[in-house]
Amino acid sequence: MTETDAAEAVRYRVTGMDCSACAAKIEAAARSIAGVRDAKVSIASQEMTLRTENGTAPLPEVERSITGLGYRLARVDEGEDDDKIPDLSHVTPAYKRALWIVVLLNAGYGIVEIVGGFLAGSQSVKADALDFIGDGVISFLGLMAVGWGLAARAKAALLQGIFLGVLGTGVLVGTAYRVLVQQQPEAELMGILALVGLVVNVMAAVALLPHRQGDANVRAVWLFSRNDAIGNVAVIVAAVLVAWTQTPWPDLVVAVIIAALFLQSSFSIIRDARNDLSATASSSN
């Protein structure tokens, strides 16, 4: 990077991202503004790096465009240390309790649903369990990463992305096996597990309700709970179709969709975490 490029780079912390699709949407919105040379969003560090053309300053327009999509931006001051501890005034005991509740709800029910998926012979239930386990890991990271610098957050996100990728790959491999050796899942148990999962997601959302305008971690967890409820509904629909068609195909199709989306997010986390680690290594040299 040249000195000119470095001078033109502007960094923002982004609140409200919950997947790689959000990052892509933010990048597209920023790049559509005249005078913006490039925009790169990391879902690992929850930051956007913006580069503008020489002599132009479209930052207010960029900020309006992105906040209009429902995200919030906080400017990172030039020269600010990546390992500087941010403002922690929002980290109250109630905030921490809410995150611990979400961790226990998601991780606990994820384990229950994995076991239930095997009992029901349902791949979509196992894939849905990934969302719960993934959210538990993400919530735990959000709790542990309070006050961490960029490098520490990137390392934690890298481990998280690898862990989630292994889980997603396992479900896809299991689903491929089920395509070859088809087994009729128990539609009733599938539906019950998905309904209970929906209740768990609502409970997690209620726990976070007072904190939904908090920092990027808690806002992201709030959105994860909302989006996972959609996954629960998809499994319920699959259960109904399995019972109606008396075939396992609805279960397998939903499993592939959920696991594929899960893997996409995992790969995006790993990619962004590695880029963040490279950036911190370069800045320290």
mmCIF file of C-alpha atoms in Angstrom:
data_model
loop_
_atom_site.group_PDB
_atom_site.id
_atom_site.type_symbol
_atom_site.label_atom_id
_atom_site.label_comp_id
_atom_site.label_asym_id
_atom_site.label_seq_id
_atom_site.Cartn_x
_atom_site.Cartn_y
_atom_site.Cartn_z
ATOM 1 C CA MET A 1 0.000 0.000 0.000
ATOM 2 C CA THR A 2 1.377 3.432 -0.918
ATOM 3 C CA GLU A 3 1.358 6.410 1.449
ATOM 4 C CA THR A 4 -1.317 8.016 -0.729
ATOM 5 C CA ASP A 5 -3.540 4.963 -0.492
ATOM 6 C CA ALA A 6 -3.051 4.824 3.265
ATOM 7 C CA ALA A 7 -4.023 8.505 3.598
ATOM 8 C CA GLU A 8 -7.192 7.890 1.610
ATOM 9 C CA ALA A 9 -8.277 4.870 3.653
ATOM 10 C CA VAL A 10 -11.114 5.425 6.113
ATOM 11 C CA ARG A 11 -12.221 2.772 8.607
ATOM 12 C CA TYR A 12 -15.625 2.254 10.198
ATOM 13 C CA ARG A 13 -16.901 -0.178 12.771
ATOM 14 C CA VAL A 14 -20.167 -1.650 11.482
ATOM 15 C CA THR A 15 -23.042 -2.664 13.732
ATOM 16 C CA GLY A 16 -25.719 -5.093 12.588
ATOM 17 C CA MET A 17 -23.968 -7.544 10.234
ATOM 18 C CA ASP A 18 -24.991 -11.173 10.657
ATOM 19 C CA CYS A 19 -23.714 -12.897 7.496
ATOM 20 C CA SER A 20 -21.552 -12.547 4.409
ATOM 21 C CA ALA A 21 -24.581 -11.340 2.435
ATOM 22 C CA CYS A 22 -24.762 -8.306 4.737
ATOM 23 C CA ALA A 23 -21.092 -7.535 4.067
ATOM 24 C CA ALA A 24 -21.666 -7.798 0.310
ATOM 25 C CA LYS A 25 -24.696 -5.503 0.529
ATOM 26 C CA ILE A 26 -22.719 -2.869 2.454
ATOM 27 C CA GLU A 27 -19.800 -3.053 0.014
ATOM 28 C CA ALA A 28 -22.149 -2.641 -2.970
ATOM 29 C CA ALA A 29 -23.855 0.362 -1.374
ATOM 30 C CA ALA A 30 -20.525 2.067 -0.669
ATOM 31 C CA ARG A 31 -19.085 1.372 -4.114
ATOM 32 C CA SER A 32 -22.171 2.834 -5.790
ATOM 33 C CA ILE A 33 -21.281 6.281 -4.406
ATOM 34 C CA ALA A 34 -19.327 8.530 -6.753
ATOM 35 C CA GLY A 35 -15.793 9.107 -5.515
ATOM 36 C CA VAL A 36 -15.478 5.746 -3.745
ATOM 37 C CA ARG A 37 -12.582 3.735 -5.161
ATOM 38 C CA ASP A 38 -13.185 0.578 -3.136
ATOM 39 C CA ALA A 39 -14.898 -0.734 -0.026
ATOM 40 C CA LYS A 40 -14.032 -3.872 1.903
ATOM 41 C CA VAL A 41 -16.085 -5.221 4.807
ATOM 42 C CA SER A 42 -14.809 -7.827 7.270
ATOM 43 C CA ILE A 43 -17.451 -9.827 9.113
ATOM 44 C CA ALA A 44 -14.678 -11.198 11.353
ATOM 45 C CA SER A 45 -13.696 -7.823 12.802
ATOM 46 C CA GLN A 46 -17.005 -6.073 11.985
ATOM 47 C CA GLU A 47 -15.115 -3.274 10.202
ATOM 48 C CA MET A 48 -15.269 -1.559 6.798
ATOM 49 C CA THR A 49 -12.249 -0.069 5.044
ATOM 50 C CA LEU A 50 -13.191 2.619 2.546
ATOM 51 C CA ARG A 51 -10.921 4.142 -0.084
ATOM 52 C CA THR A 52 -11.852 7.339 -1.896
ATOM 53 C CA GLU A 53 -10.556 9.068 -5.014
ATOM 54 C CA ASN A 54 -8.074 11.902 -4.628
ATOM 55 C CA GLY A 55 -9.673 15.177 -3.680
ATOM 56 C CA THR A 56 -13.114 13.776 -2.983
ATOM 57 C CA ALA A 57 -14.926 13.286 0.310
ATOM 58 C CA PRO A 58 -18.192 11.359 -0.226
ATOM 59 C CA LEU A 59 -18.197 10.070 3.365
ATOM 60 C CA PRO A 60 -21.502 11.666 4.476
ATOM 61 C CA GLU A 61 -23.249 10.185 1.432
ATOM 62 C CA VAL A 62 -21.712 6.773 2.098
ATOM 63 C CA GLU A 63 -22.803 6.921 5.728
ATOM 64 C CA ARG A 64 -26.361 7.880 4.760
ATOM 65 C CA SER A 65 -26.532 5.072 2.199
ATOM 66 C CA ILE A 66 -25.377 2.368 4.617
ATOM 67 C CA THR A 67 -27.376 3.555 7.617
ATOM 68 C CA GLY A 68 -30.371 3.648 5.286
ATOM 69 C CA LEU A 69 -29.945 -0.116 4.879
ATOM 70 C CA GLY A 70 -30.360 -0.543 8.639
ATOM 71 C CA TYR A 71 -26.699 -0.743 9.719
ATOM 72 C CA ARG A 72 -24.840 1.636 12.011
ATOM 73 C CA LEU A 73 -21.364 3.054 11.462
ATOM 74 C CA ALA A 74 -18.774 4.407 13.885
ATOM 75 C CA ARG A 75 -15.703 6.123 12.429
ATOM 76 C CA VAL A 76 -12.353 4.703 13.536
ATOM 77 C CA ASP A 77 -10.055 7.671 14.070
ATOM 78 C CA GLU A 78 -6.954 7.885 11.889
ATOM 79 C CA GLY A 79 -3.966 6.405 13.660
ATOM 80 C CA GLU A 80 -6.109 4.707 16.289
ATOM 81 C CA ASP A 81 -4.384 1.637 17.701
ATOM 82 C CA ASP A 82 -6.024 -1.603 16.555
ATOM 83 C CA ASP A 83 -5.454 -3.016 20.031
ATOM 84 C CA LYS A 84 -6.973 -0.018 21.762
ATOM 85 C CA ILE A 85 -9.729 -1.023 24.158
ATOM 86 C CA PRO A 86 -12.997 0.503 22.899
ATOM 87 C CA ASP A 87 -15.619 2.265 24.953
ATOM 88 C CA LEU A 88 -17.068 -0.373 27.282
ATOM 89 C CA SER A 89 -19.722 1.788 28.914
ATOM 90 C CA HIS A 90 -22.455 -0.468 27.493
ATOM 91 C CA VAL A 91 -20.989 -3.596 29.134
ATOM 92 C CA THR A 92 -23.288 -3.900 32.125
ATOM 93 C CA PRO A 93 -23.934 -6.972 34.288
ATOM 94 C CA ALA A 94 -27.348 -7.285 32.578
ATOM 95 C CA TYR A 95 -25.639 -7.268 29.166
ATOM 96 C CA LYS A 96 -23.306 -10.100 30.205
ATOM 97 C CA ARG A 97 -26.157 -12.086 31.745
ATOM 98 C CA ALA A 98 -28.153 -11.783 28.525
ATOM 99 C CA LEU A 99 -25.229 -13.071 26.452
ATOM 100 C CA TRP A 100 -24.658 -15.984 28.844
ATOM 101 C CA ILE A 101 -28.345 -16.895 28.565
ATOM 102 C CA VAL A 102 -28.044 -16.892 24.770
ATOM 103 C CA VAL A 103 -24.868 -19.010 24.914
ATOM 104 C CA LEU A 104 -26.525 -21.629 27.131
ATOM 105 C CA LEU A 105 -29.798 -21.662 25.184
ATOM 106 C CA ASN A 106 -28.162 -22.013 21.778
ATOM 107 C CA ALA A 107 -25.330 -24.392 22.644
ATOM 108 C CA GLY A 108 -27.552 -26.489 24.907
ATOM 109 C CA TYR A 109 -30.371 -26.886 22.429
ATOM 110 C CA GLY A 110 -27.879 -27.409 19.592
ATOM 111 C CA ILE A 111 -26.632 -30.531 21.370
ATOM 112 C CA VAL A 112 -30.218 -31.649 22.044
ATOM 113 C CA GLU A 113 -31.135 -31.144 18.389
ATOM 114 C CA ILE A 114 -28.071 -33.043 17.130
ATOM 115 C CA VAL A 115 -29.147 -36.044 19.224
ATOM 116 C CA GLY A 116 -32.759 -35.535 18.105
ATOM 117 C CA GLY A 117 -31.636 -35.401 14.477
ATOM 118 C CA PHE A 118 -30.062 -38.827 14.799
ATOM 119 C CA LEU A 119 -33.138 -40.215 16.557
ATOM 120 C CA ALA A 120 -35.461 -38.772 13.905
ATOM 121 C CA GLY A 121 -33.133 -39.735 11.050
ATOM 122 C CA SER A 122 -33.383 -36.124 9.859
ATOM 123 C CA GLN A 123 -30.548 -34.266 8.162
ATOM 124 C CA SER A 124 -32.407 -30.948 8.210
ATOM 125 C CA VAL A 125 -32.726 -31.165 12.001
ATOM 126 C CA LYS A 126 -28.967 -31.803 12.240
ATOM 127 C CA ALA A 127 -28.324 -28.825 9.941
ATOM 128 C CA ASP A 128 -30.614 -26.667 12.065
ATOM 129 C CA ALA A 129 -28.600 -27.768 15.110
ATOM 130 C CA LEU A 130 -25.559 -26.201 13.421
ATOM 131 C CA ASP A 131 -27.228 -22.813 13.632
ATOM 132 C CA PHE A 132 -27.780 -23.241 17.356
ATOM 133 C CA ILE A 133 -24.239 -24.457 18.021
ATOM 134 C CA GLY A 134 -22.837 -21.753 15.745
ATOM 135 C CA ASP A 135 -24.828 -19.053 17.509
ATOM 136 C CA GLY A 136 -23.668 -20.388 20.862
ATOM 137 C CA VAL A 137 -20.051 -20.136 19.707
ATOM 138 C CA ILE A 138 -20.596 -16.653 18.233
ATOM 139 C CA SER A 139 -22.354 -15.447 21.389
ATOM 140 C CA PHE A 140 -19.547 -16.869 23.537
ATOM 141 C CA LEU A 141 -16.996 -15.098 21.348
ATOM 142 C CA GLY A 142 -18.979 -11.884 21.686
ATOM 143 C CA LEU A 143 -18.878 -12.277 25.458
ATOM 144 C CA MET A 144 -15.179 -13.108 25.619
ATOM 145 C CA ALA A 145 -14.092 -10.550 23.001
ATOM 146 C CA VAL A 146 -15.433 -7.507 24.847
ATOM 147 C CA GLY A 147 -12.566 -5.026 24.793
ATOM 148 C CA TRP A 148 -10.268 -7.140 22.606
ATOM 149 C CA GLY A 149 -8.144 -5.527 19.911
ATOM 150 C CA LEU A 150 -8.399 -6.268 16.186
ATOM 151 C CA ALA A 151 -5.688 -8.960 16.123
ATOM 152 C CA ALA A 152 -7.212 -10.868 19.046
ATOM 153 C CA ARG A 153 -10.696 -10.648 17.533
ATOM 154 C CA ALA A 154 -9.371 -11.889 14.187
ATOM 155 C CA LYS A 155 -7.623 -14.895 15.771
ATOM 156 C CA ALA A 156 -10.760 -15.828 17.689
ATOM 157 C CA ALA A 157 -12.883 -15.428 14.556
ATOM 158 C CA LEU A 158 -10.472 -17.629 12.572
ATOM 159 C CA LEU A 159 -10.817 -20.459 15.094
ATOM 160 C CA GLN A 160 -14.571 -19.961 15.128
ATOM 161 C CA GLY A 161 -14.774 -20.094 11.321
ATOM 162 C CA ILE A 162 -12.733 -23.298 11.157
ATOM 163 C CA PHE A 163 -14.870 -24.935 13.850
ATOM 164 C CA LEU A 164 -18.112 -23.983 12.127
ATOM 165 C CA GLY A 165 -16.732 -25.114 8.760
ATOM 166 C CA VAL A 166 -15.957 -28.562 10.139
ATOM 167 C CA LEU A 167 -19.511 -28.857 11.489
ATOM 168 C CA GLY A 168 -21.062 -27.747 8.196
ATOM 169 C CA THR A 169 -18.908 -30.130 6.169
ATOM 170 C CA GLY A 170 -19.938 -32.994 8.444
ATOM 171 C CA VAL A 171 -23.622 -32.327 7.815
ATOM 172 C CA LEU A 172 -23.112 -32.086 4.038
ATOM 173 C CA VAL A 173 -21.185 -35.368 3.988
ATOM 174 C CA GLY A 174 -23.911 -37.016 6.064
ATOM 175 C CA THR A 175 -26.582 -35.659 3.734
ATOM 176 C CA ALA A 176 -24.723 -36.994 0.683
ATOM 177 C CA TYR A 177 -24.650 -40.404 2.339
ATOM 178 C CA ARG A 178 -28.389 -40.198 2.997
ATOM 179 C CA VAL A 179 -28.980 -39.466 -0.692
ATOM 180 C CA LEU A 180 -27.298 -42.778 -1.518
ATOM 181 C CA VAL A 181 -28.807 -44.715 1.391
ATOM 182 C CA GLN A 182 -32.222 -43.136 1.806
ATOM 183 C CA GLN A 183 -33.965 -43.415 5.139
ATOM 184 C CA GLN A 184 -37.434 -42.102 5.839
ATOM 185 C CA PRO A 185 -37.154 -39.548 8.676
ATOM 186 C CA GLU A 186 -39.752 -39.343 11.436
ATOM 187 C CA ALA A 187 -41.756 -36.307 10.382
ATOM 188 C CA GLU A 188 -43.524 -35.880 13.725
ATOM 189 C CA LEU A 189 -40.278 -35.762 15.721
ATOM 190 C CA MET A 190 -38.782 -33.414 13.108
ATOM 191 C CA GLY A 191 -41.685 -31.019 13.565
ATOM 192 C CA ILE A 192 -41.523 -31.177 17.366
ATOM 193 C CA LEU A 193 -37.778 -30.462 17.432
ATOM 194 C CA ALA A 194 -38.168 -27.543 15.018
ATOM 195 C CA LEU A 195 -41.052 -26.083 17.037
ATOM 196 C CA VAL A 196 -39.045 -26.295 20.253
ATOM 197 C CA GLY A 197 -36.134 -24.686 18.395
ATOM 198 C CA LEU A 198 -38.398 -21.826 17.393
ATOM 199 C CA VAL A 199 -39.347 -21.339 21.053
ATOM 200 C CA VAL A 200 -35.653 -21.347 22.047
ATOM 201 C CA ASN A 201 -34.889 -18.695 19.431
ATOM 202 C CA VAL A 202 -37.746 -16.548 20.716
ATOM 203 C CA MET A 203 -36.408 -16.936 24.273
ATOM 204 C CA ALA A 204 -32.944 -15.848 23.100
ATOM 205 C CA ALA A 205 -34.425 -12.849 21.298
ATOM 206 C CA VAL A 206 -36.409 -11.869 24.410
ATOM 207 C CA ALA A 207 -33.237 -12.082 26.540
ATOM 208 C CA LEU A 208 -31.502 -9.705 24.116
ATOM 209 C CA LEU A 209 -34.462 -7.392 23.590
ATOM 210 C CA PRO A 210 -33.287 -4.716 26.070
ATOM 211 C CA HIS A 211 -29.818 -4.746 24.446
ATOM 212 C CA ARG A 212 -30.658 -4.878 20.733
ATOM 213 C CA GLN A 213 -29.158 -1.399 20.212
ATOM 214 C CA GLY A 214 -25.875 -2.415 21.869
ATOM 215 C CA ASP A 215 -22.536 -3.054 20.192
ATOM 216 C CA ALA A 216 -21.927 -5.048 17.034
ATOM 217 C CA ASN A 217 -21.695 -8.375 18.859
ATOM 218 C CA VAL A 218 -25.041 -8.176 20.629
ATOM 219 C CA ARG A 219 -26.764 -6.653 17.590
ATOM 220 C CA ALA A 220 -25.425 -9.485 15.422
ATOM 221 C CA VAL A 221 -26.619 -12.127 17.904
ATOM 222 C CA TRP A 222 -30.059 -10.495 17.867
ATOM 223 C CA LEU A 223 -30.163 -10.821 14.084
ATOM 224 C CA PHE A 224 -28.843 -14.411 14.220
ATOM 225 C CA SER A 225 -31.779 -15.369 16.459
ATOM 226 C CA ARG A 226 -34.209 -13.750 14.053
ATOM 227 C CA ASN A 227 -32.728 -15.457 11.000
ATOM 228 C CA ASP A 228 -32.503 -18.834 12.730
ATOM 229 C CA ALA A 229 -36.228 -18.674 13.386
ATOM 230 C CA ILE A 230 -36.611 -18.734 9.591
ATOM 231 C CA GLY A 231 -34.511 -21.911 9.540
ATOM 232 C CA ASN A 232 -36.786 -23.473 12.164
ATOM 233 C CA VAL A 233 -39.809 -22.697 10.003
ATOM 234 C CA ALA A 234 -38.047 -24.281 7.000
ATOM 235 C CA VAL A 235 -37.542 -27.507 8.978
ATOM 236 C CA ILE A 236 -41.206 -27.468 10.033
ATOM 237 C CA VAL A 237 -42.220 -27.119 6.368
ATOM 238 C CA ALA A 238 -39.845 -29.987 5.489
ATOM 239 C CA ALA A 239 -41.468 -32.152 8.189
ATOM 240 C CA VAL A 240 -44.919 -31.449 6.758
ATOM 241 C CA LEU A 241 -43.733 -32.302 3.233
ATOM 242 C CA VAL A 242 -42.020 -35.503 4.433
ATOM 243 C CA ALA A 243 -45.286 -36.616 6.042
ATOM 244 C CA TRP A 244 -47.286 -35.644 2.952
ATOM 245 C CA THR A 245 -44.998 -37.121 0.280
ATOM 246 C CA GLN A 246 -43.705 -40.055 2.341
ATOM 247 C CA THR A 247 -40.214 -39.419 0.933
ATOM 248 C CA PRO A 248 -37.029 -38.081 2.593
ATOM 249 C CA TRP A 249 -36.290 -35.592 -0.184
ATOM 250 C CA PRO A 250 -37.776 -32.468 1.486
ATOM 251 C CA ASP A 251 -35.633 -33.194 4.535
ATOM 252 C CA LEU A 252 -32.479 -33.626 2.413
ATOM 253 C CA VAL A 253 -33.093 -30.497 0.324
ATOM 254 C CA VAL A 254 -33.585 -28.277 3.391
ATOM 255 C CA ALA A 255 -30.481 -29.811 5.013
ATOM 256 C CA VAL A 256 -28.335 -28.982 1.986
ATOM 257 C CA ILE A 257 -29.641 -25.400 1.838
ATOM 258 C CA ILE A 258 -29.063 -24.721 5.542
ATOM 259 C CA ALA A 259 -25.616 -26.383 5.595
ATOM 260 C CA ALA A 260 -24.525 -24.590 2.403
ATOM 261 C CA LEU A 261 -25.498 -21.188 3.816
ATOM 262 C CA PHE A 262 -23.720 -22.108 7.025
ATOM 263 C CA LEU A 263 -20.534 -23.048 5.152
ATOM 264 C CA GLN A 264 -20.658 -19.835 3.132
ATOM 265 C CA SER A 265 -20.652 -17.810 6.346
ATOM 266 C CA SER A 266 -17.872 -19.975 7.766
ATOM 267 C CA PHE A 267 -15.654 -19.442 4.707
ATOM 268 C CA SER A 268 -16.338 -15.695 4.813
ATOM 269 C CA ILE A 269 -15.332 -15.537 8.487
ATOM 270 C CA ILE A 270 -12.097 -17.435 7.780
ATOM 271 C CA ARG A 271 -11.248 -15.250 4.763
ATOM 272 C CA ASP A 272 -11.904 -11.994 6.599
ATOM 273 C CA ALA A 273 -10.066 -13.139 9.728
ATOM 274 C CA ARG A 274 -6.967 -14.004 7.672
ATOM 275 C CA ASN A 275 -7.130 -10.639 5.921
ATOM 276 C CA ASP A 276 -7.428 -8.854 9.270
ATOM 277 C CA LEU A 277 -4.440 -10.758 10.657
ATOM 278 C CA SER A 278 -2.404 -9.835 7.561
ATOM 279 C CA ALA A 279 -3.389 -6.189 7.974
ATOM 280 C CA THR A 280 -2.351 -6.098 11.634
ATOM 281 C CA ALA A 281 0.943 -7.839 10.813
ATOM 282 C CA SER A 282 1.667 -5.276 8.070
ATOM 283 C CA SER A 283 0.847 -2.315 10.304
ATOM 284 C CA SER A 284 3.140 -3.603 13.051
ATOM 285 C CA ASN A 285 6.138 -3.861 10.710
#
